PDB file of C-alpha atoms and ligand atoms in Angstrom:
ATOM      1  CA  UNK A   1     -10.402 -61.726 -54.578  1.00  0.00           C
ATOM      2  CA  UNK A   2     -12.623 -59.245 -53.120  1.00  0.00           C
ATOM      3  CA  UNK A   3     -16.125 -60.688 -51.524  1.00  0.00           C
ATOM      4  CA  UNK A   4     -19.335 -58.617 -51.273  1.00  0.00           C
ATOM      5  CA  UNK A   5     -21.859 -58.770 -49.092  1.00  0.00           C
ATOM      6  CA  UNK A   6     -24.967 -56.855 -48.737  1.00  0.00           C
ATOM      7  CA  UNK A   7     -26.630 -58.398 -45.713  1.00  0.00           C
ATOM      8  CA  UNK A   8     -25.471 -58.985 -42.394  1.00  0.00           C
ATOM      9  CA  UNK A   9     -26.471 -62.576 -42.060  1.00  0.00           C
ATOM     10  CA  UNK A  10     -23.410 -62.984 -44.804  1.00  0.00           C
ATOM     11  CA  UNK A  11     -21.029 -60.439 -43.136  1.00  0.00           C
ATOM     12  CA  UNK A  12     -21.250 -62.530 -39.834  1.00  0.00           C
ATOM     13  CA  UNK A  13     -20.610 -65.735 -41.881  1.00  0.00           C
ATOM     14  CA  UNK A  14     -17.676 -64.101 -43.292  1.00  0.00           C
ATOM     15  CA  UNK A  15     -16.083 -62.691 -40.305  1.00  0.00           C
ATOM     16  CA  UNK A  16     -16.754 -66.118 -38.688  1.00  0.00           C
ATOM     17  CA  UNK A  17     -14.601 -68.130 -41.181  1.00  0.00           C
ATOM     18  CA  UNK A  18     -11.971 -65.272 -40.649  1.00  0.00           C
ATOM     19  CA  UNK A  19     -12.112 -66.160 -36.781  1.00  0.00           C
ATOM     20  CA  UNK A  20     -11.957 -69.782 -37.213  1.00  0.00           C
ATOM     21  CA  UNK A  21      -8.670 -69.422 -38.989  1.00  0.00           C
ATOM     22  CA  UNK A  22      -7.329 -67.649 -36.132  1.00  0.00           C
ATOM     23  CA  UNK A  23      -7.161 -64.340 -38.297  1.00  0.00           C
ATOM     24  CA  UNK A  24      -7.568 -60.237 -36.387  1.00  0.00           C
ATOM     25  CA  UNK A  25     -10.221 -58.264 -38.545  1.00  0.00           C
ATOM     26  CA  UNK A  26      -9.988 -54.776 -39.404  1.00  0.00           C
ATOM     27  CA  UNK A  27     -13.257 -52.840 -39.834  1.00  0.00           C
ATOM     28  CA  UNK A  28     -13.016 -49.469 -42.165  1.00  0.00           C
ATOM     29  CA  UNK A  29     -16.547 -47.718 -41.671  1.00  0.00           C
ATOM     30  CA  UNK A  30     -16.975 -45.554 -44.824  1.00  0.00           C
ATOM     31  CA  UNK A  31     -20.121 -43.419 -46.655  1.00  0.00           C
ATOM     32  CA  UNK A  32     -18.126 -44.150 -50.293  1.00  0.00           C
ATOM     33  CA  UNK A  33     -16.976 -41.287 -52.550  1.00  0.00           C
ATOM     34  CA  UNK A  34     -13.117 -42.800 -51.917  1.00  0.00           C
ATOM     35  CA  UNK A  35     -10.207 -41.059 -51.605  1.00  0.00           C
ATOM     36  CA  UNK A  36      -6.778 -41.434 -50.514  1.00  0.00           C
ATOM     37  CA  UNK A  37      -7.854 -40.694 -47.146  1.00  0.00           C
ATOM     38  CA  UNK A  38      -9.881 -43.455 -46.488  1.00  0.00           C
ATOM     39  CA  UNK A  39      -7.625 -46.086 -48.577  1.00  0.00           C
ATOM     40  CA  UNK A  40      -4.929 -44.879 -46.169  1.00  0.00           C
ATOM     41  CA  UNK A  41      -7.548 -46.380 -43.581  1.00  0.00           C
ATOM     42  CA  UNK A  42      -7.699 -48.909 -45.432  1.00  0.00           C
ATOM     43  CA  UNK A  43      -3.827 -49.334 -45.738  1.00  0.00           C
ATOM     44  CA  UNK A  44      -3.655 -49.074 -42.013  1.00  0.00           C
ATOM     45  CA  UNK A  45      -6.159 -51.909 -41.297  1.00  0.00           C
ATOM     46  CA  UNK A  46      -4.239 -53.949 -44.004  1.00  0.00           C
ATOM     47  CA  UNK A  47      -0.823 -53.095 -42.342  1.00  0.00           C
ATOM     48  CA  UNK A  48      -2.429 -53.689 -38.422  1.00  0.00           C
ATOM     49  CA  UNK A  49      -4.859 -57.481 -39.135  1.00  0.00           C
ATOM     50  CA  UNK A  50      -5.283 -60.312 -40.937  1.00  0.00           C
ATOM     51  CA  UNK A  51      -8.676 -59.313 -42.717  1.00  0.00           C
ATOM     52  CA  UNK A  52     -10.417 -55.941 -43.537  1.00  0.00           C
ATOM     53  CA  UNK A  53     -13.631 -54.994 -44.064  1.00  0.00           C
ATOM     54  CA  UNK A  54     -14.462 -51.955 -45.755  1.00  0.00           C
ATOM     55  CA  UNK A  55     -18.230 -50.766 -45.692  1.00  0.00           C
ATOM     56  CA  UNK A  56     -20.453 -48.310 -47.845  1.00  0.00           C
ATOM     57  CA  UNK A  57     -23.247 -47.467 -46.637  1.00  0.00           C
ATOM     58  CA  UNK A  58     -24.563 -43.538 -46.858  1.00  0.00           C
ATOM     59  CA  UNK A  59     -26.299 -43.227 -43.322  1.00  0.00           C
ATOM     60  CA  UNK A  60     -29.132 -41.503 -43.941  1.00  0.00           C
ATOM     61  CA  UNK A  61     -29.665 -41.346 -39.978  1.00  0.00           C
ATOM     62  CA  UNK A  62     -26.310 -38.649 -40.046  1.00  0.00           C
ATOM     63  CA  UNK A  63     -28.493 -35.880 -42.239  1.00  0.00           C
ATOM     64  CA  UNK A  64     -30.639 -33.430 -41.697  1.00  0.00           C
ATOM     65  CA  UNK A  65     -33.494 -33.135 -43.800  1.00  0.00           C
ATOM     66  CA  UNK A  66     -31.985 -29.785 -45.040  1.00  0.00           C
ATOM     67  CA  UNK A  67     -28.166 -31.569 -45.764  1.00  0.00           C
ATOM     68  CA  UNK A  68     -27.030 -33.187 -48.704  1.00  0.00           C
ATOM     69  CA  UNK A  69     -27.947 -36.724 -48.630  1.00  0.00           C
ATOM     70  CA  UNK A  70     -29.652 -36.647 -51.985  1.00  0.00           C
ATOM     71  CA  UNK A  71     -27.012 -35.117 -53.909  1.00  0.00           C
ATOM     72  CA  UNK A  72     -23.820 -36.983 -51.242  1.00  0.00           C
ATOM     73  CA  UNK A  73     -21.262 -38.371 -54.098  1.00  0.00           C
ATOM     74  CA  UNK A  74     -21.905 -42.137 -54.678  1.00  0.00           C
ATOM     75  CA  UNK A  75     -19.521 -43.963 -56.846  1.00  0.00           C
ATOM     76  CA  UNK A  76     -20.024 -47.921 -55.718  1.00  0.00           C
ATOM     77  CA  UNK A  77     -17.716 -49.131 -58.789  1.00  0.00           C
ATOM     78  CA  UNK A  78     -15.352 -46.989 -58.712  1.00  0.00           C
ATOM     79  CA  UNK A  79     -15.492 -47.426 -55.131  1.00  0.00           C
ATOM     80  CA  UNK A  80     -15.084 -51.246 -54.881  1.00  0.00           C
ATOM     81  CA  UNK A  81     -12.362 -50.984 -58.100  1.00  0.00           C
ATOM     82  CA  UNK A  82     -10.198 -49.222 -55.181  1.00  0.00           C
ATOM     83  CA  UNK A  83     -11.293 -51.314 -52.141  1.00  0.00           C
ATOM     84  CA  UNK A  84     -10.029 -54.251 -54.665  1.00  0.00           C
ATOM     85  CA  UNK A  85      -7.043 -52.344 -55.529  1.00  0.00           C
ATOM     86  CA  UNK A  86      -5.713 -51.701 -51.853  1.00  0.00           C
ATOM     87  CA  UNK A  87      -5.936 -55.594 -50.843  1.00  0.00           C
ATOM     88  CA  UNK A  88      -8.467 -55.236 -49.041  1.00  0.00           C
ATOM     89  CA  UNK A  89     -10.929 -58.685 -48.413  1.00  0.00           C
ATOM     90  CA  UNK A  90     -14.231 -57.735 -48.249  1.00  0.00           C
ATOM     91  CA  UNK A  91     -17.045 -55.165 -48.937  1.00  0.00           C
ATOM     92  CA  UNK A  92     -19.789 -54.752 -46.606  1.00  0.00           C
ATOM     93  CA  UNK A  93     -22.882 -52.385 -48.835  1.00  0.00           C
ATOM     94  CA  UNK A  94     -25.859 -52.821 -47.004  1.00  0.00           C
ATOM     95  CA  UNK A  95     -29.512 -51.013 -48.395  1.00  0.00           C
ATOM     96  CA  UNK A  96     -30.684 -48.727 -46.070  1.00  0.00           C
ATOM     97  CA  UNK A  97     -33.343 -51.032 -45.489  1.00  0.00           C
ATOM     98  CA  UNK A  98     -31.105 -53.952 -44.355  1.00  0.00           C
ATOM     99  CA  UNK A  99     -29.368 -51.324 -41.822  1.00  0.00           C
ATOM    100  CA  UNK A 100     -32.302 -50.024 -40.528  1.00  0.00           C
ATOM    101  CA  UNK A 101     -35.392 -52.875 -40.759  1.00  0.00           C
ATOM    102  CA  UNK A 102     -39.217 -52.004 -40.243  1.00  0.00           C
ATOM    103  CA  UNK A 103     -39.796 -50.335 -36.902  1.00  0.00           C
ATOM    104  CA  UNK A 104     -36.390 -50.016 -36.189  1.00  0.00           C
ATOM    105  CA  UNK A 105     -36.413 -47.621 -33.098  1.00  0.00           C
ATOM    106  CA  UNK A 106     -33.010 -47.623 -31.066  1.00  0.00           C
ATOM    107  CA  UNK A 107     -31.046 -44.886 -31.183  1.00  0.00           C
ATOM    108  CA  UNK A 108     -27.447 -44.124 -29.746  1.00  0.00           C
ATOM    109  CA  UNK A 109     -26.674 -41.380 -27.808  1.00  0.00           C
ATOM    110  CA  UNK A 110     -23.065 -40.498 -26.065  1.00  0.00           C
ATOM    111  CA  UNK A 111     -24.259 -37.178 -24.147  1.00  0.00           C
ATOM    112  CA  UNK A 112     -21.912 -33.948 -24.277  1.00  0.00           C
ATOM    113  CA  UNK A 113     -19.240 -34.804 -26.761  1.00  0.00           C
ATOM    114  CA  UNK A 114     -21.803 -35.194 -29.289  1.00  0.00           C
ATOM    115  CA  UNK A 115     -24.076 -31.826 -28.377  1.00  0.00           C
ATOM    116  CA  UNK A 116     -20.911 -29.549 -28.604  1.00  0.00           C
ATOM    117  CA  UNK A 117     -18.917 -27.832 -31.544  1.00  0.00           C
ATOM    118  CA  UNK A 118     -20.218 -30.174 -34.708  1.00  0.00           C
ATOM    119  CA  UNK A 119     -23.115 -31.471 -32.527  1.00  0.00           C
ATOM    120  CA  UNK A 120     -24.137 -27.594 -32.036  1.00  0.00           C
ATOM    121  CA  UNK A 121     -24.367 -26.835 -35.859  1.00  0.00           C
ATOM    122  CA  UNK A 122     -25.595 -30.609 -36.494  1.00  0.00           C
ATOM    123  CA  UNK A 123     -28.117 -31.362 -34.378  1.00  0.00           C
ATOM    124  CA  UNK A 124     -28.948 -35.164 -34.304  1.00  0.00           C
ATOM    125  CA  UNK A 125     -25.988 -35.869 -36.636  1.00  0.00           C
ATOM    126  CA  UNK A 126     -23.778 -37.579 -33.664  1.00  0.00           C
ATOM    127  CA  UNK A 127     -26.510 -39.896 -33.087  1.00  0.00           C
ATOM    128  CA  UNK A 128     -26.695 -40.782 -36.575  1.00  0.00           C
ATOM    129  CA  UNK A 129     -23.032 -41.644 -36.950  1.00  0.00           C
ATOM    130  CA  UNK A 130     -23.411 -43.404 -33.312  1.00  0.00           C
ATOM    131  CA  UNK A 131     -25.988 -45.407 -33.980  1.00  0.00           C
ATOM    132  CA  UNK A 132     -24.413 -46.663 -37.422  1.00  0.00           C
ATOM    133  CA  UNK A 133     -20.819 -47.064 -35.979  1.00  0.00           C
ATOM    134  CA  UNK A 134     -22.482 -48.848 -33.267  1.00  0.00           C
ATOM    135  CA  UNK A 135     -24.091 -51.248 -35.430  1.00  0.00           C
ATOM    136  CA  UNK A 136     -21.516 -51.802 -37.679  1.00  0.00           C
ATOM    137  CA  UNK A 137     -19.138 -52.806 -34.939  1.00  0.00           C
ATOM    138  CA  UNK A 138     -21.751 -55.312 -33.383  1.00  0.00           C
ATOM    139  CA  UNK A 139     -22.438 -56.812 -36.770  1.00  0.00           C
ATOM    140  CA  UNK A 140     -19.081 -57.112 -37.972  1.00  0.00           C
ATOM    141  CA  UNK A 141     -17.308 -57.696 -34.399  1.00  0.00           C
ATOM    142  CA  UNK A 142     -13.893 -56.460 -35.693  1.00  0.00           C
ATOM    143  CA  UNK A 143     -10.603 -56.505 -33.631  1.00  0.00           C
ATOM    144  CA  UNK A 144      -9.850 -53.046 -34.600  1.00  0.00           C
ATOM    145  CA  UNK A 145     -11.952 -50.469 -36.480  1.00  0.00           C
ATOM    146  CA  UNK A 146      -9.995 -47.269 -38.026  1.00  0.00           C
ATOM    147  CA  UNK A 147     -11.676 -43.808 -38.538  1.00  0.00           C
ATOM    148  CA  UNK A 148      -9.975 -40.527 -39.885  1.00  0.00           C
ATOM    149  CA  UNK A 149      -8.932 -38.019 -37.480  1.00  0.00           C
ATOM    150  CA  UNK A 150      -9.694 -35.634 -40.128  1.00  0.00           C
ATOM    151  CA  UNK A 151     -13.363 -35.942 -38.469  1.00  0.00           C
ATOM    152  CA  UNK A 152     -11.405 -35.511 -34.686  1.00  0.00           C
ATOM    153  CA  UNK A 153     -14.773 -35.264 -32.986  1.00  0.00           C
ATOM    154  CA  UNK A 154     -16.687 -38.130 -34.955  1.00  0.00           C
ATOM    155  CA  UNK A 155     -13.785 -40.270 -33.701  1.00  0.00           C
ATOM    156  CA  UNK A 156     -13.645 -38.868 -29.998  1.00  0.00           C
ATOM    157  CA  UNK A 157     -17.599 -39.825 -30.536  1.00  0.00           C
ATOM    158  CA  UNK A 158     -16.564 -43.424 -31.399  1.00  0.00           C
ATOM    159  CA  UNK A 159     -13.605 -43.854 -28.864  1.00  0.00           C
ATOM    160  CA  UNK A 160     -16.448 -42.698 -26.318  1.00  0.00           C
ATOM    161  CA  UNK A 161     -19.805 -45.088 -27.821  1.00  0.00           C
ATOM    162  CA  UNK A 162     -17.169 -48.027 -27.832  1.00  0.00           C
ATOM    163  CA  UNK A 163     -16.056 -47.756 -24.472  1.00  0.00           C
ATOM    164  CA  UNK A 164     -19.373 -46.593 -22.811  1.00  0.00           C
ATOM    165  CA  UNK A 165     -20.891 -49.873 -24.239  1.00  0.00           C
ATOM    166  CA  UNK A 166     -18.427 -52.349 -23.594  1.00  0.00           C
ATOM    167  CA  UNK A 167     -17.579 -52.855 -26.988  1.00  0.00           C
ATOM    168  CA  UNK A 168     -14.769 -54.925 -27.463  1.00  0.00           C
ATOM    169  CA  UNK A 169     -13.027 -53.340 -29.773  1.00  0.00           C
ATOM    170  CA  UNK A 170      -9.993 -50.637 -30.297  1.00  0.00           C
ATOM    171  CA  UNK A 171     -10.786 -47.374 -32.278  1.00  0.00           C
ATOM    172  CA  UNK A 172      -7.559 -46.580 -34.387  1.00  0.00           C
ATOM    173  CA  UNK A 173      -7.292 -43.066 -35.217  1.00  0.00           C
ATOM    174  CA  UNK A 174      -5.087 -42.071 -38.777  1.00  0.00           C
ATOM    175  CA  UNK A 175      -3.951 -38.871 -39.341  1.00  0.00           C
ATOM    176  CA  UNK A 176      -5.447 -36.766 -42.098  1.00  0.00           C
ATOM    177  CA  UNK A 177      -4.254 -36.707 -45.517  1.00  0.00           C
ATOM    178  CA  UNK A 178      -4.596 -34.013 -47.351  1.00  0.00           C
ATOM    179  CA  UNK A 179      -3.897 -32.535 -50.900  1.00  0.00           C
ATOM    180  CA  UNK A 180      -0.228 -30.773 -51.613  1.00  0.00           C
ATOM    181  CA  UNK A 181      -1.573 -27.196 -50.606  1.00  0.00           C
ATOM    182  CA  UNK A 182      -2.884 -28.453 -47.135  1.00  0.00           C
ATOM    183  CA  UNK A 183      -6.517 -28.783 -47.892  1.00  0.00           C
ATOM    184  CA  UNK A 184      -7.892 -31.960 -46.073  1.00  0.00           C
ATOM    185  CA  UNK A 185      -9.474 -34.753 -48.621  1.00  0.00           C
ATOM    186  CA  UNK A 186     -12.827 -34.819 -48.309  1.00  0.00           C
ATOM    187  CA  UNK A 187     -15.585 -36.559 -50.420  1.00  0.00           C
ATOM    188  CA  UNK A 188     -17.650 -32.710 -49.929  1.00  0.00           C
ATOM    189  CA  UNK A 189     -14.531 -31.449 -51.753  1.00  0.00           C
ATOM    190  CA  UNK A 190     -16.059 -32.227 -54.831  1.00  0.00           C
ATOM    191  CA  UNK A 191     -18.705 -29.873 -54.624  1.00  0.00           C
ATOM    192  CA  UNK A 192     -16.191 -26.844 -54.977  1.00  0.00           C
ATOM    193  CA  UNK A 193     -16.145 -24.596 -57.607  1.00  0.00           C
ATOM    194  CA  UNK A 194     -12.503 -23.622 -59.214  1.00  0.00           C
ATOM    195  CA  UNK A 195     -12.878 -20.454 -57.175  1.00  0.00           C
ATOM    196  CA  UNK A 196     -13.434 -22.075 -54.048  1.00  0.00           C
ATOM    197  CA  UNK A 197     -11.041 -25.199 -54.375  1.00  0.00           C
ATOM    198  CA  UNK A 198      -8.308 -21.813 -54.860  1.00  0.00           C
ATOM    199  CA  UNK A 199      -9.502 -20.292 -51.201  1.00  0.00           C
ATOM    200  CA  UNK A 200     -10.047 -23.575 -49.831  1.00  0.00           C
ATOM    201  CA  UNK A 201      -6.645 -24.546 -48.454  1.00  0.00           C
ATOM    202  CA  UNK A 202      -6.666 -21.252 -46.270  1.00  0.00           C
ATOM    203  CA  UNK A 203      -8.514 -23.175 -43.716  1.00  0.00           C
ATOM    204  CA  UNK A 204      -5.689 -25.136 -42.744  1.00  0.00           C
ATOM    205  CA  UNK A 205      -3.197 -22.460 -43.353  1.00  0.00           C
ATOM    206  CA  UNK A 206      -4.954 -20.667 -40.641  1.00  0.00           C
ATOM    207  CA  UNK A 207      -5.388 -23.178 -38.191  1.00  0.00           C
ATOM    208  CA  UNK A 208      -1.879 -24.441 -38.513  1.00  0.00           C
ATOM    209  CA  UNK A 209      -1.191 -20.498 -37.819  1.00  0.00           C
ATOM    210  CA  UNK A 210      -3.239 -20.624 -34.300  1.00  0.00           C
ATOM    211  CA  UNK A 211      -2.195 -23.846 -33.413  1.00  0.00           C
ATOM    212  CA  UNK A 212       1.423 -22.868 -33.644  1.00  0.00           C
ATOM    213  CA  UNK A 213       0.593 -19.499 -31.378  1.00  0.00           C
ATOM    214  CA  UNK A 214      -1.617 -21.693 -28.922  1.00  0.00           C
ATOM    215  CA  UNK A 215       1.295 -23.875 -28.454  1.00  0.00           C
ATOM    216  CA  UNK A 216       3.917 -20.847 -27.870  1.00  0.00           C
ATOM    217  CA  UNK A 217       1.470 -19.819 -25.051  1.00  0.00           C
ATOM    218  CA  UNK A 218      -1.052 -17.630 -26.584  1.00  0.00           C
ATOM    219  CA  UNK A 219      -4.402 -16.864 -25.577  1.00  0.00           C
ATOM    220  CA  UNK A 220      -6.899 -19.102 -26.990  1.00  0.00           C
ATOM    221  CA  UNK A 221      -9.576 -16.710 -27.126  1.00  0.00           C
ATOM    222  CA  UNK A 222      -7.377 -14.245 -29.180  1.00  0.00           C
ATOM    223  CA  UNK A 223      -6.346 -16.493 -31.488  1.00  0.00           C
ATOM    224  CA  UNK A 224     -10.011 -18.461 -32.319  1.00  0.00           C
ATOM    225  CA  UNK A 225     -11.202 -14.685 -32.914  1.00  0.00           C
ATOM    226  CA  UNK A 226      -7.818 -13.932 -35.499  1.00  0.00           C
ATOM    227  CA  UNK A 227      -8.685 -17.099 -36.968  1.00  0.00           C
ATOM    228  CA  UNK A 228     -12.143 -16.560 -37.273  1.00  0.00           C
ATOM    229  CA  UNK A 229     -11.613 -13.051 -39.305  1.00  0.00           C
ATOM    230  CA  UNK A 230      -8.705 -14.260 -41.406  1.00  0.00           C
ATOM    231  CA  UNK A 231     -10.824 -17.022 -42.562  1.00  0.00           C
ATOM    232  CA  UNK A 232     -14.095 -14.462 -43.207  1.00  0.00           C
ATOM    233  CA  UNK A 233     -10.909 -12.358 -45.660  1.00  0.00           C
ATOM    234  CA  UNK A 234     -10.192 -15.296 -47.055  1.00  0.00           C
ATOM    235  CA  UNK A 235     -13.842 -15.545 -48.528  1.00  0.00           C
ATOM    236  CA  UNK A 236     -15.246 -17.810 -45.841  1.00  0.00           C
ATOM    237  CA  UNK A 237     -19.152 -17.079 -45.178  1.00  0.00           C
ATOM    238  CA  UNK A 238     -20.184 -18.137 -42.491  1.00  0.00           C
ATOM    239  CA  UNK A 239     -17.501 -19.371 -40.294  1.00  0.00           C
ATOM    240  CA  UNK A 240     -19.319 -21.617 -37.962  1.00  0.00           C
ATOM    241  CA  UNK A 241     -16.671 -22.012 -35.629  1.00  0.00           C
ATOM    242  CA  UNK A 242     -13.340 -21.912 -34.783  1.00  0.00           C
ATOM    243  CA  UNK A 243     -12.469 -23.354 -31.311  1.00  0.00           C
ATOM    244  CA  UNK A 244      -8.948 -24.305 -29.525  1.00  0.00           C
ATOM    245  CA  UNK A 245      -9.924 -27.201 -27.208  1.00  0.00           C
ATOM    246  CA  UNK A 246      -8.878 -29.756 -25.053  1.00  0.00           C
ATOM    247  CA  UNK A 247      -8.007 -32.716 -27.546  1.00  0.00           C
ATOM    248  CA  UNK A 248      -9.632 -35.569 -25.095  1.00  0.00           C
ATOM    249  CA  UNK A 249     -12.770 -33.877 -24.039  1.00  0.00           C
ATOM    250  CA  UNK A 250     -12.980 -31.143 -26.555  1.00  0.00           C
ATOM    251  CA  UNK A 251     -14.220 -29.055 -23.624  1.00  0.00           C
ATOM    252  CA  UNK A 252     -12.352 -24.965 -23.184  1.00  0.00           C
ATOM    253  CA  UNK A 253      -9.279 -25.553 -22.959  1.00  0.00           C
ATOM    254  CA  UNK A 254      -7.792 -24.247 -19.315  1.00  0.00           C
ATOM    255  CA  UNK A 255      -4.965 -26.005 -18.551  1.00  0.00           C
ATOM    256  CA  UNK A 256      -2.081 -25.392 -20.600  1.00  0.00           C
ATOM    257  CA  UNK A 257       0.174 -28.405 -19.975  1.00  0.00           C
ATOM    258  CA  UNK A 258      -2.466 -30.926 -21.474  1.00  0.00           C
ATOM    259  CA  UNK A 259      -2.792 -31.444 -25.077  1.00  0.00           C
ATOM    260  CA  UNK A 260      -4.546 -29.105 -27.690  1.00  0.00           C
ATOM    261  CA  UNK A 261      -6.706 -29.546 -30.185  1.00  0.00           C
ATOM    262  CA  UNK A 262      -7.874 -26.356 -32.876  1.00  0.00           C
ATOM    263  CA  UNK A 263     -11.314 -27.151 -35.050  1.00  0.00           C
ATOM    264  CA  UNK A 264     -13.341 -25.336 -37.425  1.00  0.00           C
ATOM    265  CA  UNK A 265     -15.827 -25.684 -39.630  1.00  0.00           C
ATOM    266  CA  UNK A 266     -16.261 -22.762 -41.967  1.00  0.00           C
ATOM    267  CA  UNK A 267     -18.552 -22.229 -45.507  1.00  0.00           C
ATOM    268  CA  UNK A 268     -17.645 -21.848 -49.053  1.00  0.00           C
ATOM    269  CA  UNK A 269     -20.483 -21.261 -50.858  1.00  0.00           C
ATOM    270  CA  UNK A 270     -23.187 -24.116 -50.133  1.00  0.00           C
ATOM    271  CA  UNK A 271     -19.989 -26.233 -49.254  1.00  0.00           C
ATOM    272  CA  UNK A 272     -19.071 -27.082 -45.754  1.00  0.00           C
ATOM    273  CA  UNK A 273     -15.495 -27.411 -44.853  1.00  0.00           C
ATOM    274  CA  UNK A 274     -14.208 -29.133 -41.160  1.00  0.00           C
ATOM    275  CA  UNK A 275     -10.331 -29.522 -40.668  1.00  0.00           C
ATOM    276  CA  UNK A 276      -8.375 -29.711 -37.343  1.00  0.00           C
ATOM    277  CA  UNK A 277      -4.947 -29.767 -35.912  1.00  0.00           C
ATOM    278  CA  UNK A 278      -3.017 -30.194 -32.728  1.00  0.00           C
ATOM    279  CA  UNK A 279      -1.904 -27.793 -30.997  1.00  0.00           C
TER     280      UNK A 279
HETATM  281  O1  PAF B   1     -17.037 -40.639 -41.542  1.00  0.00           O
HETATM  282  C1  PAF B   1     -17.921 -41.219 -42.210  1.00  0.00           C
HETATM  283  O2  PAF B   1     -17.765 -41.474 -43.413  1.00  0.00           O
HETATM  284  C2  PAF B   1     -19.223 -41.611 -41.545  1.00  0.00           C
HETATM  285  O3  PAF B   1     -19.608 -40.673 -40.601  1.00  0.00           O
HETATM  286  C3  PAF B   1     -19.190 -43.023 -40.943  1.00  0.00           C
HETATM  287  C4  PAF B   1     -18.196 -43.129 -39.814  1.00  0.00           C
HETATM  288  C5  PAF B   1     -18.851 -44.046 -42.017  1.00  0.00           C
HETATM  289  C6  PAF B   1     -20.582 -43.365 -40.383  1.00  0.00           C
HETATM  290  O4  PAF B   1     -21.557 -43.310 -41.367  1.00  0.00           O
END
C-alpha cells in the first residue's frame, strides 16, 4: 500500500526501515500535475530499486514573482491515485513550510550552467530547483534519483549540484515522452488553448529538423536562426531561444565530433513551451 508522509522526520524513518532491509531507494522529485512523463520516472525507479519515493511539493523558491505559481496545476488525489497505481511505495508532500522552516536562509548555487539559456530568461529559477533537489536528496538519501531529460538543463543542473557537493547519489536521466504528434508532456500543457495545442507540436518538428542538419554538418548558427523564424510562422511569439549546444556543458558548440544538444524555449500565448533534442 502506498505510505504518505508530510514531514521529513517520517520520510527519514521510512527510508531507514527500507535500508535496514537491505533495499536501493529510488527518489522521483516531482511539482504534481502527473503525467505519463513523470510515471515513466516513476516506472524507471520501479524497474532500477527496491523502493521509490515520489515527492510533490510545488517549489515556490523556482518562481518568479511574475510566473505562475498561483495558478501551477495541483491535483494531489489524482496525483497520489497514479503514484498508487504505478507501484510505487511512498509519497513524500511536504507544506512549504516544512521545506523551508522560519529563517531558512541557504541557498544553492551551481555557477554558469544555471546563468545560461533557461537561467538567462529565469533568473533565480536554477537556484530554486537547486536548492529543493538538494534538499530532497539529503532528506531522503536515495540510491538513485531520476529527472526528465525533457528539462535537459534542470538535469545537467542536478548531475552538476550532486557531484559538486559530494552527494552520494546517481542522477538518472529518462528520455522525454511525448504525445503522438511530438509535443513533449508537460504539466504547462494544460494551459493551451485548442488553437495553440494545434501549433504546439511544431516546436519539436522544428528542432528535430535542425538537429538532423546540425548532425549532417551544418552550421549551427544558420540553423538556430531557420529555426528561430519557422517557429515565429508557426505562431510562436516570442521565441526566447533557440540554441544548438554542447550536450555536457551546454556551452557554443565548436567542436563537431562531441555530442549535440538543440533547446528552445518559445511562447504560445501566456504559455511557455521548452523541448530539446540531440543532435
Ligand atoms: O522538474 C520539476 O518538476 C521540478 O523542477 C523539480 C525537479 C521537482 C524541483 O522542484
Amino acid at each position: 500500500m502506498l505510505g504518505i508522509v508530510r514531514d521529513v522526520a517520517g520520510l527519514r524513518a521510512r527510508v531507514r526501515d527500507w535500508r535496514q532491509d537491505g533495499a536501493a531507494v529510488g527518489l522521483v522529485p516531482t511539482m504534481g500535475a502527473l503525467h505519463e512523463g513523470h510515471l515513466a520516472l516513476v516506472r524507471r525507479s520501479l524497474a532500477t530499486t527496491e523502493r521509490t519515493c515520489v515527492t510533490l511539493f510545488v517549489n515556490p523558491r523556482q518562481f518568479s514573482p511574475t510566473e505562475d505559481f498561483a495558478r501551477y496545476p495541483r491535483a494531489e488525489a489524482r496525483d497520489l491515485a497514479l503514484i498508487e497505481d504505478a507501484g510505487a511505495h511512498l509519497v513524500f508532500a511536504p507544506e512549504a513550510a516544512e521545506m523551508y522552516r522560519e529563517g531558512h536562509q541557504t541557498e544553492v548555487s551551481v555557477g554558469r550552467i544555471g546563468e545560461i539559456l533557461e537561467g538567462e530568461f529565469r533568473p533565480g529559477f536554477f537556484a530554486g530547483v537547486a536548492t529543493v533537489v538538494t534538499k530532497l536528496l539529503l532528506q531522503a538519501q536515495p540510491d538513485i534519483a531520476f529527472f526528465g531529460e525533457k528539462d535537459y538543463q534542470q538535469l545537467l543542473v542536478v548531475r552538476r549540484l550532486a557531484r559538486d557537493l559530494d552527494i552520494p547519489v546517481e542522477i538518472a536521466g529518462v528520455p522525454t515522452v511525448r504525445a503522438p504528434d511530438g509535443l513533449a508532456l508537460a504539466s504547462r500543457n494544460a494551459y493551451l488553448s485548442d488553437s495553440e495545442r494545434a501549433i504546439a507540436p511544431a516546436l519539436y518538428r522544428v528542432l528535430v529538423a535542425a538537429a538532423t542538419n546540425v548532425a549532417a554538418g551544418k552550421k549551427a548558427k544558420a540553423e538556430e536562426a531557420r529555426a528561430t523564424a519557422e517557429l515565429k510562422a508557426a505562431g510562436f511569439a516570442p521565441v526566447d531561444y533557440v540554441a544548438v549546444r554542447d550536450a555536457e556543458s551546454l556551452e557554443e558548440a565548436r567542436d563537431p565530433h562531441r555530442a549535440h544538444r538543440v533547446l528552445a524555449a518559445a511562447w504560445l500565448g501566456q504559455t511557455r513551451l521548452i523541448d530539446n533534442v540531440a543532435a
